[in-house]
mmCIF file of C-alpha atoms in Angstrom:
data_model
loop_
_atom_site.group_PDB
_atom_site.id
_atom_site.type_symbol
_atom_site.label_atom_id
_atom_site.label_comp_id
_atom_site.label_asym_id
_atom_site.label_seq_id
_atom_site.Cartn_x
_atom_site.Cartn_y
_atom_site.Cartn_z
ATOM 1 C CA UNK D 1 5.398 -22.758 29.517
ATOM 2 C CA UNK D 2 5.554 -24.398 26.144
ATOM 3 C CA UNK D 3 8.138 -23.058 23.773
ATOM 4 C CA UNK D 4 7.727 -22.982 19.996
ATOM 5 C CA UNK D 5 10.122 -25.932 19.731
ATOM 6 C CA UNK D 6 7.824 -28.065 21.880
ATOM 7 C CA UNK D 7 4.783 -27.153 19.816
ATOM 8 C CA UNK D 8 6.237 -27.491 16.301
ATOM 9 C CA UNK D 9 8.423 -30.571 15.654
ATOM 10 C CA UNK D 10 11.591 -30.396 13.578
ATOM 11 C CA UNK D 11 10.795 -30.349 9.876
ATOM 12 C CA UNK D 12 12.982 -32.111 7.310
ATOM 13 C CA UNK D 13 12.338 -29.331 4.759
ATOM 14 C CA UNK D 14 13.893 -26.848 7.145
ATOM 15 C CA UNK D 15 16.678 -28.980 8.627
ATOM 16 C CA UNK D 16 18.326 -30.664 5.611
ATOM 17 C CA UNK D 17 21.714 -29.155 4.755
ATOM 18 C CA UNK D 18 20.237 -27.036 1.963
ATOM 19 C CA UNK D 19 17.398 -25.717 4.096
ATOM 20 C CA UNK D 20 19.291 -23.896 6.797
ATOM 21 C CA UNK D 21 22.186 -21.616 7.537
ATOM 22 C CA UNK D 22 24.100 -23.774 9.997
ATOM 23 C CA UNK D 23 27.887 -23.677 9.920
ATOM 24 C CA UNK D 24 27.913 -27.121 8.284
ATOM 25 C CA UNK D 25 25.554 -25.921 5.545
ATOM 26 C CA UNK D 26 27.630 -22.788 4.903
ATOM 27 C CA UNK D 27 30.836 -24.857 4.760
ATOM 28 C CA UNK D 28 29.225 -27.389 2.407
ATOM 29 C CA UNK D 29 28.036 -24.710 -0.001
ATOM 30 C CA UNK D 30 31.395 -22.931 0.045
ATOM 31 C CA UNK D 31 33.117 -26.241 -0.749
ATOM 32 C CA UNK D 32 30.772 -27.259 -3.590
ATOM 33 C CA UNK D 33 33.290 -26.208 -6.279
ATOM 34 C CA UNK D 34 35.938 -28.429 -4.680
ATOM 35 C CA UNK D 35 33.570 -31.378 -4.170
ATOM 36 C CA UNK D 36 32.456 -31.079 -7.802
ATOM 37 C CA UNK D 37 35.967 -30.847 -9.255
ATOM 38 C CA UNK D 38 37.663 -33.683 -7.369
ATOM 39 C CA UNK D 39 35.994 -36.747 -8.965
ATOM 40 C CA UNK D 40 36.566 -36.016 -12.650
ATOM 41 C CA UNK D 41 37.466 -32.352 -13.157
ATOM 42 C CA UNK D 42 41.125 -33.165 -13.654
ATOM 43 C CA UNK D 43 40.604 -36.084 -16.068
ATOM 44 C CA UNK D 44 41.258 -33.915 -19.133
ATOM 45 C CA UNK D 45 44.500 -32.733 -17.530
ATOM 46 C CA UNK D 46 45.511 -36.357 -16.920
ATOM 47 C CA UNK D 47 44.572 -37.393 -20.458
ATOM 48 C CA UNK D 48 46.700 -34.640 -21.986
ATOM 49 C CA UNK D 49 49.704 -35.019 -19.690
ATOM 50 C CA UNK D 50 49.802 -38.818 -19.751
ATOM 51 C CA UNK D 51 49.282 -39.088 -23.498
ATOM 52 C CA UNK D 52 45.899 -40.814 -23.277
ATOM 53 C CA UNK D 53 44.257 -38.198 -25.472
ATOM 54 C CA UNK D 54 46.470 -39.293 -28.401
ATOM 55 C CA UNK D 55 45.050 -42.815 -28.210
ATOM 56 C CA UNK D 56 41.494 -41.615 -27.745
ATOM 57 C CA UNK D 57 41.787 -39.296 -30.760
ATOM 58 C CA UNK D 58 42.605 -42.325 -32.944
ATOM 59 C CA UNK D 59 39.018 -43.531 -32.321
ATOM 60 C CA UNK D 60 37.091 -40.245 -32.567
ATOM 61 C CA UNK D 61 37.410 -36.624 -33.622
ATOM 62 C CA UNK D 62 38.777 -33.993 -31.250
ATOM 63 C CA UNK D 63 35.342 -32.312 -31.166
ATOM 64 C CA UNK D 64 33.631 -35.577 -30.157
ATOM 65 C CA UNK D 65 36.286 -36.199 -27.504
ATOM 66 C CA UNK D 66 35.988 -32.702 -26.008
ATOM 67 C CA UNK D 67 32.185 -32.773 -26.044
ATOM 68 C CA UNK D 68 32.104 -36.197 -24.371
ATOM 69 C CA UNK D 69 34.658 -35.018 -21.795
ATOM 70 C CA UNK D 70 32.597 -31.875 -21.055
ATOM 71 C CA UNK D 71 29.437 -33.941 -20.588
ATOM 72 C CA UNK D 72 31.104 -36.581 -18.405
ATOM 73 C CA UNK D 73 32.793 -33.893 -16.293
ATOM 74 C CA UNK D 74 29.553 -31.956 -15.856
ATOM 75 C CA UNK D 75 27.578 -35.067 -14.881
ATOM 76 C CA UNK D 76 30.247 -36.272 -12.432
ATOM 77 C CA UNK D 77 30.381 -32.885 -10.699
ATOM 78 C CA UNK D 78 26.601 -32.692 -10.488
ATOM 79 C CA UNK D 79 26.304 -36.211 -9.084
ATOM 80 C CA UNK D 80 29.201 -35.740 -6.633
ATOM 81 C CA UNK D 81 27.294 -32.888 -5.004
ATOM 82 C CA UNK D 82 23.700 -33.971 -5.650
ATOM 83 C CA UNK D 83 23.880 -37.437 -4.102
ATOM 84 C CA UNK D 84 25.088 -36.267 -0.661
ATOM 85 C CA UNK D 85 22.365 -33.604 -0.601
ATOM 86 C CA UNK D 86 19.661 -36.110 -1.544
ATOM 87 C CA UNK D 87 20.941 -38.621 1.026
ATOM 88 C CA UNK D 88 20.999 -35.878 3.668
ATOM 89 C CA UNK D 89 17.396 -34.955 2.858
ATOM 90 C CA UNK D 90 16.328 -38.614 2.960
ATOM 91 C CA UNK D 91 17.966 -39.090 6.372
ATOM 92 C CA UNK D 92 16.225 -35.946 7.621
ATOM 93 C CA UNK D 93 12.923 -37.219 6.219
ATOM 94 C CA UNK D 94 13.379 -40.565 7.993
ATOM 95 C CA UNK D 95 14.241 -38.965 11.336
ATOM 96 C CA UNK D 96 12.035 -35.853 11.405
ATOM 97 C CA UNK D 97 8.533 -34.770 10.543
ATOM 98 C CA UNK D 98 7.784 -33.747 6.982
ATOM 99 C CA UNK D 99 5.061 -31.143 6.654
ATOM 100 C CA UNK D 100 4.598 -27.908 4.766
ATOM 101 C CA UNK D 101 6.654 -25.206 6.496
ATOM 102 C CA UNK D 102 4.875 -22.290 8.138
ATOM 103 C CA UNK D 103 5.945 -18.771 7.090
ATOM 104 C CA UNK D 104 5.964 -17.456 10.644
ATOM 105 C CA UNK D 105 7.354 -20.367 12.653
ATOM 106 C CA UNK D 106 10.834 -18.812 12.876
ATOM 107 C CA UNK D 107 12.449 -22.123 11.896
ATOM 108 C CA UNK D 108 13.364 -21.446 8.264
ATOM 109 C CA UNK D 109 15.382 -18.989 6.218
ATOM 110 C CA UNK D 110 12.687 -18.393 3.604
ATOM 111 C CA UNK D 111 11.057 -15.034 4.010
ATOM 112 C CA UNK D 112 7.356 -14.961 3.025
ATOM 113 C CA UNK D 113 8.047 -12.554 0.123
ATOM 114 C CA UNK D 114 11.303 -14.192 -1.051
ATOM 115 C CA UNK D 115 11.847 -15.597 -4.513
ATOM 116 C CA UNK D 116 9.953 -18.896 -4.855
ATOM 117 C CA UNK D 117 8.515 -18.560 -1.323
ATOM 118 C CA UNK D 118 4.997 -19.433 -2.475
ATOM 119 C CA UNK D 119 6.328 -22.679 -3.941
ATOM 120 C CA UNK D 120 8.333 -23.385 -0.776
ATOM 121 C CA UNK D 121 5.298 -23.004 1.493
ATOM 122 C CA UNK D 122 2.699 -24.648 -0.781
ATOM 123 C CA UNK D 123 4.762 -27.371 -2.545
ATOM 124 C CA UNK D 124 7.966 -27.879 -0.523
ATOM 125 C CA UNK D 125 8.882 -31.143 -2.295
ATOM 126 C CA UNK D 126 8.786 -29.407 -5.682
ATOM 127 C CA UNK D 127 10.848 -26.576 -4.205
ATOM 128 C CA UNK D 128 13.350 -29.166 -2.898
ATOM 129 C CA UNK D 129 13.610 -30.816 -6.337
ATOM 130 C CA UNK D 130 14.163 -27.468 -8.077
ATOM 131 C CA UNK D 131 16.785 -26.532 -5.460
ATOM 132 C CA UNK D 132 18.650 -29.801 -5.969
ATOM 133 C CA UNK D 133 18.596 -29.342 -9.747
ATOM 134 C CA UNK D 134 19.937 -25.786 -9.445
ATOM 135 C CA UNK D 135 22.700 -26.890 -7.068
ATOM 136 C CA UNK D 136 23.620 -29.787 -9.362
ATOM 137 C CA UNK D 137 23.831 -27.449 -12.389
ATOM 138 C CA UNK D 138 26.119 -25.153 -10.410
ATOM 139 C CA UNK D 139 28.265 -28.100 -9.290
ATOM 140 C CA UNK D 140 28.489 -29.509 -12.814
ATOM 141 C CA UNK D 141 29.504 -26.082 -14.078
ATOM 142 C CA UNK D 142 32.241 -25.850 -11.475
ATOM 143 C CA UNK D 143 33.571 -29.261 -12.559
ATOM 144 C CA UNK D 144 33.701 -27.974 -16.144
ATOM 145 C CA UNK D 145 35.571 -24.879 -14.913
ATOM 146 C CA UNK D 146 38.168 -27.281 -13.495
ATOM 147 C CA UNK D 147 38.402 -29.061 -16.813
ATOM 148 C CA UNK D 148 38.825 -25.777 -18.690
ATOM 149 C CA UNK D 149 41.609 -24.706 -16.353
ATOM 150 C CA UNK D 150 43.588 -27.777 -17.461
ATOM 151 C CA UNK D 151 44.890 -26.010 -20.538
ATOM 152 C CA UNK D 152 46.376 -23.153 -18.500
ATOM 153 C CA UNK D 153 48.457 -25.005 -15.925
ATOM 154 C CA UNK D 154 50.989 -27.779 -15.547
ATOM 155 C CA UNK D 155 49.974 -28.560 -11.942
ATOM 156 C CA UNK D 156 47.110 -30.937 -11.248
ATOM 157 C CA UNK D 157 46.335 -29.423 -7.843
ATOM 158 C CA UNK D 158 45.662 -26.088 -9.552
ATOM 159 C CA UNK D 159 43.037 -27.818 -11.704
ATOM 160 C CA UNK D 160 41.417 -29.288 -8.588
ATOM 161 C CA UNK D 161 41.275 -26.043 -6.597
ATOM 162 C CA UNK D 162 40.711 -23.549 -9.417
ATOM 163 C CA UNK D 163 36.874 -23.740 -9.247
ATOM 164 C CA UNK D 164 37.069 -22.963 -5.526
ATOM 165 C CA UNK D 165 39.342 -19.990 -6.172
ATOM 166 C CA UNK D 166 37.069 -18.862 -9.005
ATOM 167 C CA UNK D 167 34.026 -19.077 -6.718
ATOM 168 C CA UNK D 168 35.797 -17.105 -3.981
ATOM 169 C CA UNK D 169 36.758 -14.460 -6.567
ATOM 170 C CA UNK D 170 33.107 -14.154 -7.665
ATOM 171 C CA UNK D 171 31.969 -13.808 -4.040
ATOM 172 C CA UNK D 172 34.675 -11.199 -3.412
ATOM 173 C CA UNK D 173 33.640 -9.300 -6.524
ATOM 174 C CA UNK D 174 30.046 -9.339 -5.299
ATOM 175 C CA UNK D 175 31.193 -7.899 -1.981
ATOM 176 C CA UNK D 176 33.322 -5.199 -3.662
ATOM 177 C CA UNK D 177 30.604 -4.025 -6.026
ATOM 178 C CA UNK D 178 27.962 -4.506 -3.325
ATOM 179 C CA UNK D 179 25.865 -6.776 -5.522
ATOM 180 C CA UNK D 180 25.035 -10.002 -3.736
ATOM 181 C CA UNK D 181 23.056 -11.359 -6.714
ATOM 182 C CA UNK D 182 26.315 -12.458 -8.401
ATOM 183 C CA UNK D 183 27.301 -14.596 -5.430
ATOM 184 C CA UNK D 184 26.638 -18.308 -6.030
ATOM 185 C CA UNK D 185 25.329 -18.886 -2.500
ATOM 186 C CA UNK D 186 22.461 -16.479 -3.223
ATOM 187 C CA UNK D 187 21.124 -18.230 -6.309
ATOM 188 C CA UNK D 188 21.627 -21.902 -5.480
#
């Protein structure tokens, strides 16, 4: 007999890394804070410890410098995570069918009464765009967390891994207080 997999082809909305709960997807989302922090999260640390900030502050105020550093760090973290997700979706779109998901096909994680489920089933591309934006905001925020940790440590590797440790602490807190809504994986 025909199985469901023979009847309904693979759907890029369901199979991109952000659309499923595969081990690769879980690992990617757990590592987002690290991926976001590595490109530029430690730049403030380097500027301070190598004396570059002294030269930069000759050209602008400390407030302008910090604001520009926050913005650049946020954008770099968002892009470092957003581009791989967009590329992954594009590859899925080029290699699989792209059609509106069905609520009862058993192929997706979205429950029919879940948050934003109507959008997911009626306008999946808009849902994808909103998801990417939310993930990029989270990633940019984690890069800024790395930057902020620069003032509390003398070790650059601590700056790089602090967002990951912070994220794990938030997940652990959510488990302890039995409130999964505080866990990043549940809102991105």
